[in-house]
Amino acid sequence: MQMPTGKWWKEAAVYQVYPASFKDSNGDGLGDIGGLISKIDYLHDLGVDVVWLCPMFDSPQHDMGYDISNYEKVYEPYGTVEDIDILVKACHDRGMRFILDLVVNHTSDEHEWFKESRSSRDNPKRDWYFWKPARYDDAGNRIPPTNWRSYFAGSTWTWDETTQEYYLHLYATQQPDLNWNCEAARNAIYDSAMRFWLDRGVDGFRVDTVNKYSKPLEFHDAIITDPNHYEQPAAYMFCNGPRIHEFVKEMHDKVISQYDCMTVGELSLTPDPDHVLRYVSASAKQLDMVFHIDTGNMDHGGPKDKYDHRPFILPELKAAITKWQKFIEGTDGWTTAFLENHDNGRSIDRYASSEPEFREISAKMLAIMMTTMTGTIFIYQGQEIGMINAPKEWPIEEYKDIEALNYYNEARALSISGEDPSRLPIVTRGLQILGRDHGRMPMQWDSTAHSGFTTGDKPWMRVHDLYPEINVAKQVPDEKSVLSFWKRMLRLRKEYRDLLVYGIFDLLDPGNEKTFVYTKTGERRAALVALNFDQGVQDFEVSTDKEWKLVLSNYDAPVAGKLAPFEGRVYMSAN
Ligand code: GLC
Ligand code: CA
């Protein structure tokens, strides 16, 4: 087997930072760039190679900075462009790289481009966004140009009084979609959102909603799958639209190819590996890799019912992981592995157990899984210390996310009107497990007030009640902590990169509903990984085809023939 050609981003462990919640340096209760700079050594010690910072651009913060009003400015409470320069240097000085979020499917409605666009029908920037006339129903009522439901509930269209037309927004009203068909808009995006930062030394981008830039220009109604409502799930209509590959390719050729940088796209609704390859094959030159959302959405309900939680089924999770692990075999594409990000609940709660007796062992088992995956791995802040979801008792008032609140309010309205009283309990329960807020709670640094996240009186979001138990300061000196385990695993991953980063993945016993067992095969050696996803003890025998030697377990005294609750093991052998 030939080792794939070495690109720095292939072997990288990427660490995602959510600026509002990582570390507050000035006591205003909100995380900031200064706070992140003060923790760069912490990330370096952990074994992180690339820091990915979620949007820190100027923004009215309707969607936590994914609504950008100026790409070339930093949101003031977070800091300044010069602070980013310092941060980039701090990473580079330690041999680490630094990437930003690239959010160019939409801007904020407070972006100058949109303000101009909405000012009159003949403004030169009118067609930088999507404007459409109203339709009228049989009774003469004004209705939007299509029946599409937005990601954050409600319509994808908002009526604009000034110019008497609707504008399109796949997300919140305050996030109008840019019209990528307009060449001047594309060039402005390349300059303002990309070159501006790449020229300052930024090493690449996580590309937000990368397959939604090209909309089908006919703007047909979506098929009615929810007869009780006007708005219909329509993502299938605006993902992977007619010109999408042309746009992503142009972005690569005109901008990305001019720098030594990496791109990772957020790719939804693209289950077909052949199609994914069109984005990430090295020869296609569009993106370096993408997040395969089907693993991350495993326990979500359907397109409209995201928060109808359906507990994941292990064979399904294994199949999804296997699909993207094997994706690179025989192709020139690359893959990723992640379990958490800012759009999901914590992995311990979703895939293992956050009960006190299982919390740490679960975190370590999932760490074994992540660090033995082929591809580039992504760790989300707090995952390395085993942070868990907010307690179920927390009332809705503690939730801040626009998506959570819109879903909640929609369900509440259906309950109050008597239309569908079943929705509220379903959505409430879903939010307790899957809500985006769980990943957005302040980082738990130590056991002082507000978990050491802020020295001020009030963090912007409530700190987890368990922070005195789960925090960095407690785990750093403890060799048996989740944090120490992650460090050890990240070192192991580097040492055995031929196997763990590049090895051929093979799933064993696919139908087993309790254990996830796989091999990784390299040129000289092989690894066998066995993970117990259950609270009960499982029988387990290693295969006799090789002389497997146990390299590690998340238990002190692993027992032959058994896997303890949430135990994870790595064996190795010569090939
Ligand atoms: C992506 C982001 C999410 C955001 C959305 C709209 O999915 O990850 O946080 O709300 O795009 O920009
Ligand atoms: Ca601050």
Coordinates of C-alpha atoms and ligand atoms in Angstrom, one line a residue:
M1 CA 0.0 0.0 0.0
Q2 CA 1.2 3.5 -0.9
M3 CA 1.2 6.1 1.9
P4 CA -1.0 9.0 0.7
T5 CA 1.1 12.0 -0.2
G6 CA 1.7 14.1 2.9
K7 CA -0.3 17.2 3.3
W8 CA -0.1 18.9 6.7
W9 CA -3.8 19.0 7.2
K10 CA -4.2 15.3 6.7
E11 CA -2.4 14.4 10.0
A12 CA -3.7 17.4 11.9
A13 CA -5.8 17.2 15.0
V14 CA -8.0 20.3 14.6
Y15 CA -9.5 21.9 17.7
Q16 CA -12.7 24.0 17.3
V17 CA -13.0 27.1 19.5
Y18 CA -16.4 28.8 20.1
P19 CA -15.3 32.4 20.9
A20 CA -18.2 33.4 23.1
S21 CA -17.6 30.5 25.5
F22 CA -13.9 29.6 25.5
K23 CA -12.3 32.2 27.8
D24 CA -13.2 35.7 28.9
S25 CA -10.1 38.0 29.4
N26 CA -11.8 41.2 30.5
G27 CA -14.6 40.2 32.8
D28 CA -17.5 41.2 30.6
G29 CA -18.9 37.7 30.7
L30 CA -18.2 37.0 27.0
G31 CA -15.2 35.0 25.7
D32 CA -12.8 36.8 23.5
I33 CA -9.6 36.6 21.4
G34 CA -7.5 37.7 24.4
G35 CA -8.9 34.7 26.3
L36 CA -8.1 32.3 23.5
I37 CA -4.5 33.7 23.2
S38 CA -4.0 33.1 26.9
K39 CA -4.9 29.4 26.4
I40 CA -2.8 28.6 23.3
D41 CA -0.2 26.8 25.4
Y42 CA -3.0 24.7 26.8
L43 CA -4.0 23.7 23.3
H44 CA -0.4 23.1 22.3
D45 CA 0.1 20.8 25.3
L46 CA -3.0 18.9 24.4
G47 CA -1.5 18.0 21.0
V48 CA -3.6 20.2 18.8
D49 CA -2.1 21.1 15.4
V50 CA -4.8 23.4 14.0
V51 CA -7.0 25.8 15.9
W52 CA -10.4 26.5 14.1
L53 CA -12.1 29.6 15.5
C54 CA -15.8 30.0 14.9
P55 CA -17.1 33.3 13.6
M56 CA -15.5 36.3 15.4
F57 CA -16.5 38.8 12.8
D58 CA -18.6 41.9 13.3
S59 CA -22.1 40.8 13.7
P60 CA -25.4 41.7 15.4
Q61 CA -25.3 38.1 16.8
H62 CA -28.7 36.8 15.8
D63 CA -27.0 33.5 15.0
M64 CA -24.0 33.8 17.2
G65 CA -21.9 35.4 14.5
Y66 CA -23.0 33.3 11.6
D67 CA -24.7 36.5 10.6
I68 CA -21.8 38.7 9.5
S69 CA -22.1 42.4 9.0
N70 CA -18.5 43.1 8.1
Y71 CA -16.0 40.3 7.1
E72 CA -13.0 42.6 7.7
K73 CA -13.8 43.6 11.2
V74 CA -13.8 41.6 14.5
Y75 CA -16.9 41.8 16.7
E76 CA -15.8 44.5 19.1
P77 CA -16.4 42.6 22.4
Y78 CA -14.2 39.8 21.0
G79 CA -11.3 42.1 20.1
T80 CA -9.7 43.5 17.0
V81 CA -8.1 42.4 13.7
E82 CA -4.7 43.1 15.4
D83 CA -5.7 40.6 18.1
I84 CA -6.2 38.0 15.4
D85 CA -2.7 38.8 14.1
I86 CA -1.3 38.1 17.5
L87 CA -3.3 34.9 17.7
V88 CA -2.1 33.7 14.3
K89 CA 1.5 34.4 15.4
A90 CA 1.0 32.7 18.7
C91 CA -0.2 29.6 16.8
H92 CA 2.6 29.8 14.2
D93 CA 5.3 30.3 16.8
R94 CA 4.3 26.9 18.3
G95 CA 4.1 25.1 15.0
M96 CA 0.4 25.2 15.0
R97 CA -2.0 26.5 12.3
F98 CA -5.0 28.7 12.5
I99 CA -8.2 28.6 10.5
L100 CA -11.4 30.7 10.4
D101 CA -15.0 30.0 9.5
L102 CA -16.0 31.1 6.0
V103 CA -19.7 32.1 6.1
V104 CA -20.6 33.2 2.6
N105 CA -23.9 31.6 1.8
H106 CA -25.5 34.6 3.5
T107 CA -24.6 37.8 5.3
S108 CA -26.3 39.7 8.1
D109 CA -29.1 42.0 7.0
E110 CA -26.9 44.7 8.6
H111 CA -24.1 44.1 6.1
E112 CA -23.5 47.2 3.9
W113 CA -24.1 45.0 0.8
F114 CA -27.6 44.1 1.9
K115 CA -28.4 47.6 3.1
E116 CA -27.6 48.8 -0.4
S117 CA -29.4 45.9 -2.0
R118 CA -32.6 46.6 -0.1
S119 CA -32.5 50.3 -0.6
S120 CA -34.1 50.3 -4.1
R121 CA -35.0 48.0 -6.9
D122 CA -32.4 49.5 -9.2
N123 CA -29.5 49.6 -6.8
P124 CA -26.4 48.2 -8.4
K125 CA -26.2 45.6 -5.6
R126 CA -29.9 44.6 -5.9
D127 CA -29.0 41.3 -7.5
W128 CA -26.3 40.4 -4.9
Y129 CA -29.3 38.9 -3.0
F130 CA -32.4 37.1 -4.1
W131 CA -35.4 39.4 -4.5
K132 CA -38.8 38.1 -5.8
P133 CA -42.3 39.5 -6.2
A134 CA -45.1 38.2 -4.1
R135 CA -47.6 35.6 -5.1
Y136 CA -51.3 35.8 -4.2
D137 CA -53.6 33.0 -3.2
D138 CA -57.1 32.5 -4.4
A139 CA -58.5 34.8 -1.8
G140 CA -56.0 37.5 -2.8
N141 CA -53.7 37.2 0.2
R142 CA -50.0 37.8 -0.4
I143 CA -47.9 34.7 -0.1
P144 CA -44.2 34.2 -0.5
P145 CA -42.5 33.2 -3.8
T146 CA -42.1 29.5 -2.6
N147 CA -43.4 27.4 0.2
W148 CA -39.9 26.7 1.6
R149 CA -39.4 26.2 5.3
S150 CA -36.3 27.8 6.7
Y151 CA -33.8 25.9 8.9
F152 CA -34.8 28.0 11.9
A153 CA -38.6 27.4 11.3
G154 CA -40.9 29.7 9.5
S155 CA -40.6 30.8 5.8
T156 CA -37.4 31.3 3.9
W157 CA -38.8 34.6 2.6
T158 CA -39.3 37.9 4.3
W159 CA -41.4 40.8 2.9
D160 CA -39.6 44.1 2.5
E161 CA -41.9 47.0 2.7
T162 CA -39.5 49.6 1.1
T163 CA -39.2 47.9 -2.2
Q164 CA -42.3 45.7 -2.0
E165 CA -40.5 42.4 -2.7
Y166 CA -39.5 39.3 -0.7
Y167 CA -35.9 38.4 0.0
L168 CA -34.6 34.8 0.5
H169 CA -33.0 33.5 3.7
L170 CA -32.5 29.8 4.2
Y171 CA -31.8 30.6 7.9
A172 CA -33.0 33.5 10.1
T173 CA -34.8 36.6 8.7
Q174 CA -31.6 38.5 9.6
Q175 CA -29.5 36.2 7.3
P176 CA -30.3 37.1 3.7
D177 CA -28.8 34.7 1.1
L178 CA -26.1 36.0 -1.2
N179 CA -26.8 35.5 -4.9
W180 CA -23.7 33.6 -6.1
N181 CA -25.0 33.9 -9.7
C182 CA -23.8 37.5 -9.6
E183 CA -20.1 37.6 -10.5
A184 CA -19.5 41.0 -8.8
A185 CA -20.9 39.5 -5.5
R186 CA -18.6 36.5 -5.8
N187 CA -15.5 38.6 -6.4
A188 CA -16.4 40.8 -3.4
I189 CA -16.8 37.6 -1.3
Y190 CA -13.3 36.4 -2.4
D191 CA -11.7 39.7 -1.5
S192 CA -13.5 40.6 1.7
A193 CA -14.1 37.2 3.4
M194 CA -11.1 35.3 2.1
R195 CA -8.1 37.2 0.8
F196 CA -8.4 39.7 3.5
W197 CA -7.6 37.0 6.1
L198 CA -5.4 34.7 4.1
D199 CA -3.1 37.7 3.4
R200 CA -2.8 38.1 7.1
G201 CA -1.5 34.6 7.5
V202 CA -4.7 32.6 8.3
D203 CA -4.2 29.0 7.2
G204 CA -7.6 28.2 5.7
F205 CA -11.3 27.9 6.4
R206 CA -14.0 25.7 7.6
V207 CA -16.5 26.5 4.9
D208 CA -20.0 27.0 6.3
T209 CA -23.0 25.5 4.4
V210 CA -20.7 24.9 1.4
N211 CA -23.3 23.2 -0.8
K212 CA -26.0 25.8 -0.6
Y213 CA -24.7 28.6 -2.7
S214 CA -26.4 27.6 -5.9
K215 CA -30.2 27.8 -5.8
P216 CA -32.4 26.4 -8.5
L217 CA -33.4 29.5 -10.3
E218 CA -36.9 28.3 -11.2
F219 CA -37.9 28.7 -7.5
H220 CA -40.5 25.9 -7.5
D221 CA -42.5 25.0 -4.5
A222 CA -41.3 22.1 -2.5
I223 CA -43.3 18.9 -2.5
I224 CA -45.9 18.9 0.3
T225 CA -44.9 16.5 3.0
D226 CA -46.5 18.3 5.9
P227 CA -50.1 19.0 4.7
N228 CA -51.0 20.9 7.9
H229 CA -48.6 23.8 7.2
Y230 CA -47.8 26.1 4.4
E231 CA -44.0 25.9 4.8
Q232 CA -42.4 22.7 3.6
P233 CA -39.0 21.2 4.2
A234 CA -37.1 22.1 1.1
A235 CA -33.4 21.6 1.7
Y236 CA -33.3 19.0 -1.0
M237 CA -34.1 21.8 -3.4
F238 CA -31.2 24.1 -2.4
C239 CA -28.4 21.7 -1.5
N240 CA -26.1 20.9 -4.4
G241 CA -27.8 23.2 -6.8
P242 CA -27.1 23.5 -10.6
R243 CA -23.9 25.7 -10.4
I244 CA -22.5 24.6 -7.1
H245 CA -19.4 22.8 -8.4
E246 CA -18.6 25.7 -10.7
F247 CA -18.7 28.1 -7.7
V248 CA -16.7 26.0 -5.3
K249 CA -14.1 25.3 -8.0
E250 CA -13.9 29.0 -8.9
M251 CA -13.4 29.8 -5.2
H252 CA -10.6 27.3 -5.1
D253 CA -8.9 28.4 -8.3
K254 CA -9.1 32.1 -7.8
V255 CA -8.3 32.2 -4.1
I256 CA -7.5 29.0 -2.2
S257 CA -4.9 27.7 -4.7
Q258 CA -2.9 30.8 -4.2
Y259 CA -2.1 30.0 -0.6
D260 CA -0.8 27.0 1.4
C261 CA -4.1 26.5 3.2
M262 CA -6.7 23.9 4.1
T263 CA -10.5 23.9 3.5
V264 CA -13.1 21.7 5.2
G265 CA -16.7 22.1 4.0
E266 CA -19.9 21.6 5.9
L267 CA -21.7 19.3 3.5
S268 CA -25.3 18.4 4.2
L269 CA -27.7 16.1 2.4
T270 CA -25.0 14.5 0.2
P271 CA -25.1 10.8 1.1
D272 CA -23.7 9.6 -2.3
P273 CA -19.9 9.1 -2.1
D274 CA -19.5 9.6 -5.8
H275 CA -21.0 13.0 -5.4
V276 CA -18.9 13.8 -2.3
L277 CA -15.8 12.9 -4.4
R278 CA -16.6 15.6 -6.8
Y279 CA -16.0 18.1 -4.0
V280 CA -13.0 16.5 -2.4
S281 CA -11.1 14.5 -4.9
A282 CA -7.5 16.0 -5.1
S283 CA -7.8 16.2 -8.9
A284 CA -11.1 18.0 -8.8
K285 CA -9.5 20.8 -6.7
Q286 CA -12.6 22.1 -4.9
L287 CA -12.2 21.4 -1.2
D288 CA -9.7 19.4 0.8
M289 CA -12.3 17.5 2.8
V290 CA -15.9 17.8 4.2
F291 CA -17.8 17.0 7.3
H292 CA -20.1 14.1 6.5
I293 CA -23.2 15.2 8.3
D294 CA -25.0 11.9 8.2
T295 CA -23.1 10.6 11.2
G296 CA -23.7 13.8 13.1
N297 CA -27.4 13.7 12.4
M298 CA -27.9 10.1 13.2
D299 CA -30.2 10.7 16.2
H300 CA -32.1 13.6 14.7
G301 CA -35.7 13.4 13.4
G302 CA -36.5 14.3 9.8
P303 CA -35.9 17.6 8.0
K304 CA -38.7 19.4 9.7
D305 CA -38.5 17.5 12.9
K306 CA -34.8 17.8 13.7
Y307 CA -35.6 17.8 17.5
D308 CA -37.6 14.6 17.4
H309 CA -34.8 12.7 19.1
R310 CA -34.5 9.1 18.0
P311 CA -31.8 7.3 20.0
F312 CA -29.1 6.2 17.7
I313 CA -28.8 2.5 16.8
L314 CA -25.2 1.3 16.9
P315 CA -25.2 -0.8 13.7
E316 CA -26.4 2.4 11.9
L317 CA -23.7 4.5 13.4
K318 CA -21.1 1.9 12.5
A319 CA -22.4 1.7 8.9
A320 CA -22.2 5.5 8.5
I321 CA -18.7 5.7 10.0
T322 CA -17.6 2.8 7.9
K323 CA -18.9 4.4 4.7
W324 CA -16.8 7.5 5.2
Q325 CA -13.8 5.7 6.5
K326 CA -13.7 3.5 3.4
F327 CA -14.4 6.5 1.2
I328 CA -10.7 7.2 0.6
E329 CA -9.9 3.7 -0.6
G330 CA -9.1 3.7 -4.3
T331 CA -9.9 7.4 -4.6
D332 CA -7.9 10.6 -4.3
G333 CA -10.3 12.0 -1.8
W334 CA -9.8 12.6 1.9
T335 CA -12.1 12.2 4.9
T336 CA -12.8 13.6 8.4
A337 CA -14.0 12.3 11.7
F338 CA -15.8 14.3 14.4
L339 CA -18.3 13.7 17.1
E340 CA -19.0 17.2 18.4
N341 CA -19.4 20.7 17.2
H342 CA -21.3 23.9 18.1
D343 CA -24.4 22.6 16.4
N344 CA -25.0 19.6 18.5
G345 CA -25.4 18.1 22.0
R346 CA -22.4 16.6 23.7
S347 CA -21.2 13.2 22.4
I348 CA -21.2 11.5 25.9
D349 CA -24.9 12.2 26.2
R350 CA -25.7 11.2 22.7
Y351 CA -23.6 8.1 22.2
A352 CA -22.6 6.9 25.6
S353 CA -23.7 7.8 29.2
S354 CA -23.3 10.9 31.2
E355 CA -24.4 9.1 34.4
P356 CA -21.8 9.9 37.1
E357 CA -20.4 6.3 37.2
F358 CA -19.9 6.1 33.4
R359 CA -19.1 9.7 32.4
E360 CA -15.4 9.5 32.4
I361 CA -15.1 6.0 31.0
S362 CA -17.5 7.0 28.2
A363 CA -15.4 10.1 27.4
K364 CA -12.3 7.9 27.1
M365 CA -13.9 5.3 25.0
L366 CA -15.1 7.9 22.5
A367 CA -11.6 9.4 22.6
I368 CA -10.2 6.0 21.5
M369 CA -12.7 5.9 18.7
M370 CA -11.9 9.4 17.5
T371 CA -8.1 9.1 17.6
T372 CA -8.1 5.8 15.7
M373 CA -10.2 7.1 12.8
T374 CA -8.6 7.5 9.4
G375 CA -8.8 11.1 8.2
T376 CA -8.4 14.5 9.8
I377 CA -9.9 14.6 13.2
F378 CA -11.8 17.5 14.8
I379 CA -12.2 18.0 18.5
Y380 CA -14.7 20.4 19.9
Q381 CA -13.8 22.6 23.0
G382 CA -14.5 20.8 26.2
Q383 CA -14.7 17.4 24.6
E384 CA -11.1 16.8 25.8
I385 CA -12.3 17.1 29.4
G386 CA -15.5 15.2 29.0
M387 CA -18.0 18.1 29.2
I388 CA -21.6 17.0 29.1
N389 CA -25.0 18.4 28.3
A390 CA -26.8 20.9 30.5
P391 CA -28.9 19.2 33.2
K392 CA -32.4 18.2 31.9
E393 CA -34.0 20.4 34.7
W394 CA -32.7 23.6 33.1
P395 CA -35.7 25.6 31.9
I396 CA -36.0 26.9 28.4
E397 CA -35.0 30.4 29.7
E398 CA -31.4 29.1 29.9
Y399 CA -31.3 28.2 26.2
K400 CA -30.0 31.0 24.0
D401 CA -29.8 29.6 20.5
I402 CA -32.2 31.1 17.9
E403 CA -32.9 27.6 16.4
A404 CA -33.8 26.2 19.8
L405 CA -36.0 29.1 20.7
N406 CA -37.7 29.1 17.3
Y407 CA -38.5 25.4 17.4
Y408 CA -39.6 25.7 21.0
N409 CA -41.9 28.6 20.3
E410 CA -43.3 27.0 17.2
A411 CA -44.2 23.9 19.3
R412 CA -45.6 25.9 22.1
A413 CA -47.9 27.8 19.7
L414 CA -49.1 24.5 18.3
S415 CA -49.9 23.4 21.8
I416 CA -51.7 26.5 22.8
S417 CA -53.8 26.5 19.7
G418 CA -54.6 22.9 20.3
E419 CA -53.5 22.1 16.8
D420 CA -50.8 19.6 17.9
P421 CA -50.3 19.4 21.7
S422 CA -47.8 16.5 21.2
R423 CA -45.1 18.7 19.8
L424 CA -44.1 20.6 22.9
P425 CA -42.9 17.6 25.0
I426 CA -41.2 16.1 21.9
V427 CA -39.3 19.3 21.1
T428 CA -38.5 19.9 24.8
R429 CA -37.0 16.5 25.1
G430 CA -35.1 16.8 21.8
L431 CA -33.6 20.1 22.9
Q432 CA -32.4 18.5 26.2
I433 CA -30.3 16.0 24.2
L434 CA -29.6 17.6 20.8
G435 CA -29.9 21.4 21.5
R436 CA -27.0 23.4 20.1
D437 CA -26.8 25.3 23.4
H438 CA -25.1 22.3 25.1
G439 CA -22.0 22.8 23.1
R440 CA -22.1 26.5 23.7
M441 CA -21.9 26.6 27.4
P442 CA -18.8 28.2 29.0
M443 CA -15.6 26.2 29.0
Q444 CA -14.9 24.7 32.4
W445 CA -11.4 25.8 33.4
D446 CA -11.4 25.4 37.2
S447 CA -13.5 25.2 40.3
T448 CA -13.5 28.9 41.1
A449 CA -16.6 31.0 40.4
H450 CA -18.1 30.6 36.9
S451 CA -15.7 27.8 36.3
G452 CA -12.8 30.3 35.8
F453 CA -14.4 31.2 32.5
T454 CA -14.9 34.8 33.5
T455 CA -13.8 37.0 36.4
G456 CA -17.0 39.1 35.9
D457 CA -20.3 38.6 37.7
K458 CA -22.2 37.1 34.9
P459 CA -21.2 34.8 32.1
W460 CA -23.3 35.3 29.0
M461 CA -24.6 31.8 29.3
R462 CA -25.1 29.7 32.4
V463 CA -22.1 27.5 33.5
H464 CA -22.7 23.8 33.9
D465 CA -23.6 23.0 37.5
L466 CA -21.0 20.2 37.6
Y467 CA -18.0 22.4 36.8
P468 CA -16.4 21.8 40.2
E469 CA -16.2 18.2 39.2
I470 CA -15.5 18.5 35.5
N471 CA -12.8 21.1 34.8
V472 CA -9.3 21.5 33.3
A473 CA -7.4 22.5 36.4
K474 CA -8.5 19.3 38.1
Q475 CA -7.6 17.1 35.2
V476 CA -4.2 18.5 34.2
P477 CA -2.2 17.0 37.1
D478 CA -4.3 13.8 37.2
E479 CA -2.7 11.1 35.0
K480 CA -6.0 9.2 35.0
S481 CA -8.1 12.1 33.8
V482 CA -10.0 12.3 30.6
L483 CA -7.7 15.2 29.5
S484 CA -4.6 13.1 30.2
F485 CA -6.1 10.3 28.2
W486 CA -6.8 12.5 25.2
K487 CA -3.2 13.7 25.3
R488 CA -1.9 10.2 25.4
M489 CA -4.2 9.1 22.5
L490 CA -3.2 12.1 20.4
R491 CA 0.4 11.2 20.9
L492 CA -0.3 7.6 20.0
R493 CA -2.1 8.7 16.9
K494 CA 1.0 10.7 15.8
E495 CA 3.4 7.8 16.6
Y496 CA 1.3 5.3 14.6
R497 CA 0.1 7.7 12.0
D498 CA 0.6 5.1 9.2
L499 CA -2.1 3.1 10.9
L500 CA -4.3 5.5 12.8
V501 CA -4.4 8.4 10.3
Y502 CA -3.9 6.6 7.0
G503 CA -4.7 2.9 7.7
I504 CA -7.3 0.9 5.9
F505 CA -10.4 0.6 8.0
D506 CA -12.4 -2.6 8.2
L507 CA -15.5 -3.2 10.3
L508 CA -16.0 -6.5 12.1
D509 CA -19.3 -7.9 13.4
P510 CA -21.4 -5.1 11.8
G511 CA -24.7 -6.3 13.3
N512 CA -23.5 -6.3 16.9
E513 CA -25.7 -3.8 18.7
K514 CA -23.4 -3.3 21.7
T515 CA -19.8 -3.3 20.4
F516 CA -18.0 -1.5 17.7
V517 CA -14.9 -3.5 16.6
Y518 CA -12.7 -2.6 13.6
T519 CA -9.2 -3.1 12.3
K520 CA -6.8 -0.6 10.8
T521 CA -4.2 -1.9 8.5
G522 CA -1.0 -0.3 7.4
E523 CA 2.0 -1.5 5.5
R524 CA 3.9 -2.9 8.4
R525 CA 1.4 -3.3 11.2
A526 CA -2.2 -3.5 12.0
A527 CA -4.5 -2.3 14.9
L528 CA -7.6 -3.8 16.3
V529 CA -10.0 -1.5 18.1
A530 CA -12.8 -2.8 20.3
L531 CA -15.4 -0.4 21.9
N532 CA -18.2 -1.4 24.1
F533 CA -21.1 1.1 23.7
D534 CA -23.1 -0.5 26.4
Q535 CA -23.5 -0.3 30.2
G536 CA -23.3 -4.1 30.4
V537 CA -20.2 -6.4 30.2
Q538 CA -19.8 -8.0 26.7
D539 CA -18.1 -11.2 25.7
F540 CA -15.2 -10.4 23.4
E541 CA -12.4 -12.5 21.9
V542 CA -9.7 -11.1 19.7
S543 CA -9.4 -12.8 16.4
T544 CA -6.6 -15.3 16.1
D545 CA -5.5 -14.3 12.6
K546 CA -2.7 -12.2 14.1
E547 CA -0.7 -12.0 17.3
W548 CA -2.6 -9.1 18.7
K549 CA -1.0 -7.4 21.7
L550 CA -3.0 -5.1 23.9
V551 CA -1.6 -1.6 23.7
L552 CA -4.1 0.2 25.8
S553 CA -7.5 0.2 27.5
N554 CA -9.5 2.9 29.2
Y555 CA -9.7 0.5 32.2
D556 CA -6.8 -0.2 34.5
A557 CA -7.2 -4.0 34.6
P558 CA -8.8 -5.2 31.4
V559 CA -10.2 -8.8 31.7
A560 CA -9.5 -11.3 28.9
G561 CA -12.6 -12.5 27.1
K562 CA -14.7 -9.5 28.3
L563 CA -15.3 -5.9 27.6
A564 CA -16.3 -3.9 30.7
P565 CA -19.0 -1.2 30.4
F566 CA -17.9 1.5 27.9
E567 CA -14.5 -0.1 27.7
G568 CA -12.3 0.7 24.7
R569 CA -9.2 -1.2 23.7
V570 CA -6.5 -0.9 21.1
Y571 CA -4.4 -4.0 20.1
M572 CA -1.6 -4.0 17.6
S573 CA 0.3 -6.6 15.7
A574 CA 2.9 -6.8 13.0
N575 CA 1.4 -7.4 9.6
Ligands
GLC1 C1 -23.9 26.3 9.9 C2 -23.4 26.6 11.2 C3 -24.5 27.0 12.1 C4 -25.2 28.2 11.6 C5 -25.6 27.9 10.1 C6 -26.0 29.2 9.4 O1 -24.7 25.2 9.8 O2 -22.6 25.5 11.7 O3 -24.1 27.2 13.4 O4 -26.4 28.4 12.3 O5 -24.6 27.4 9.3 O6 -24.9 30.0 9.1
CA2 CA -14.7 39.4 27.2

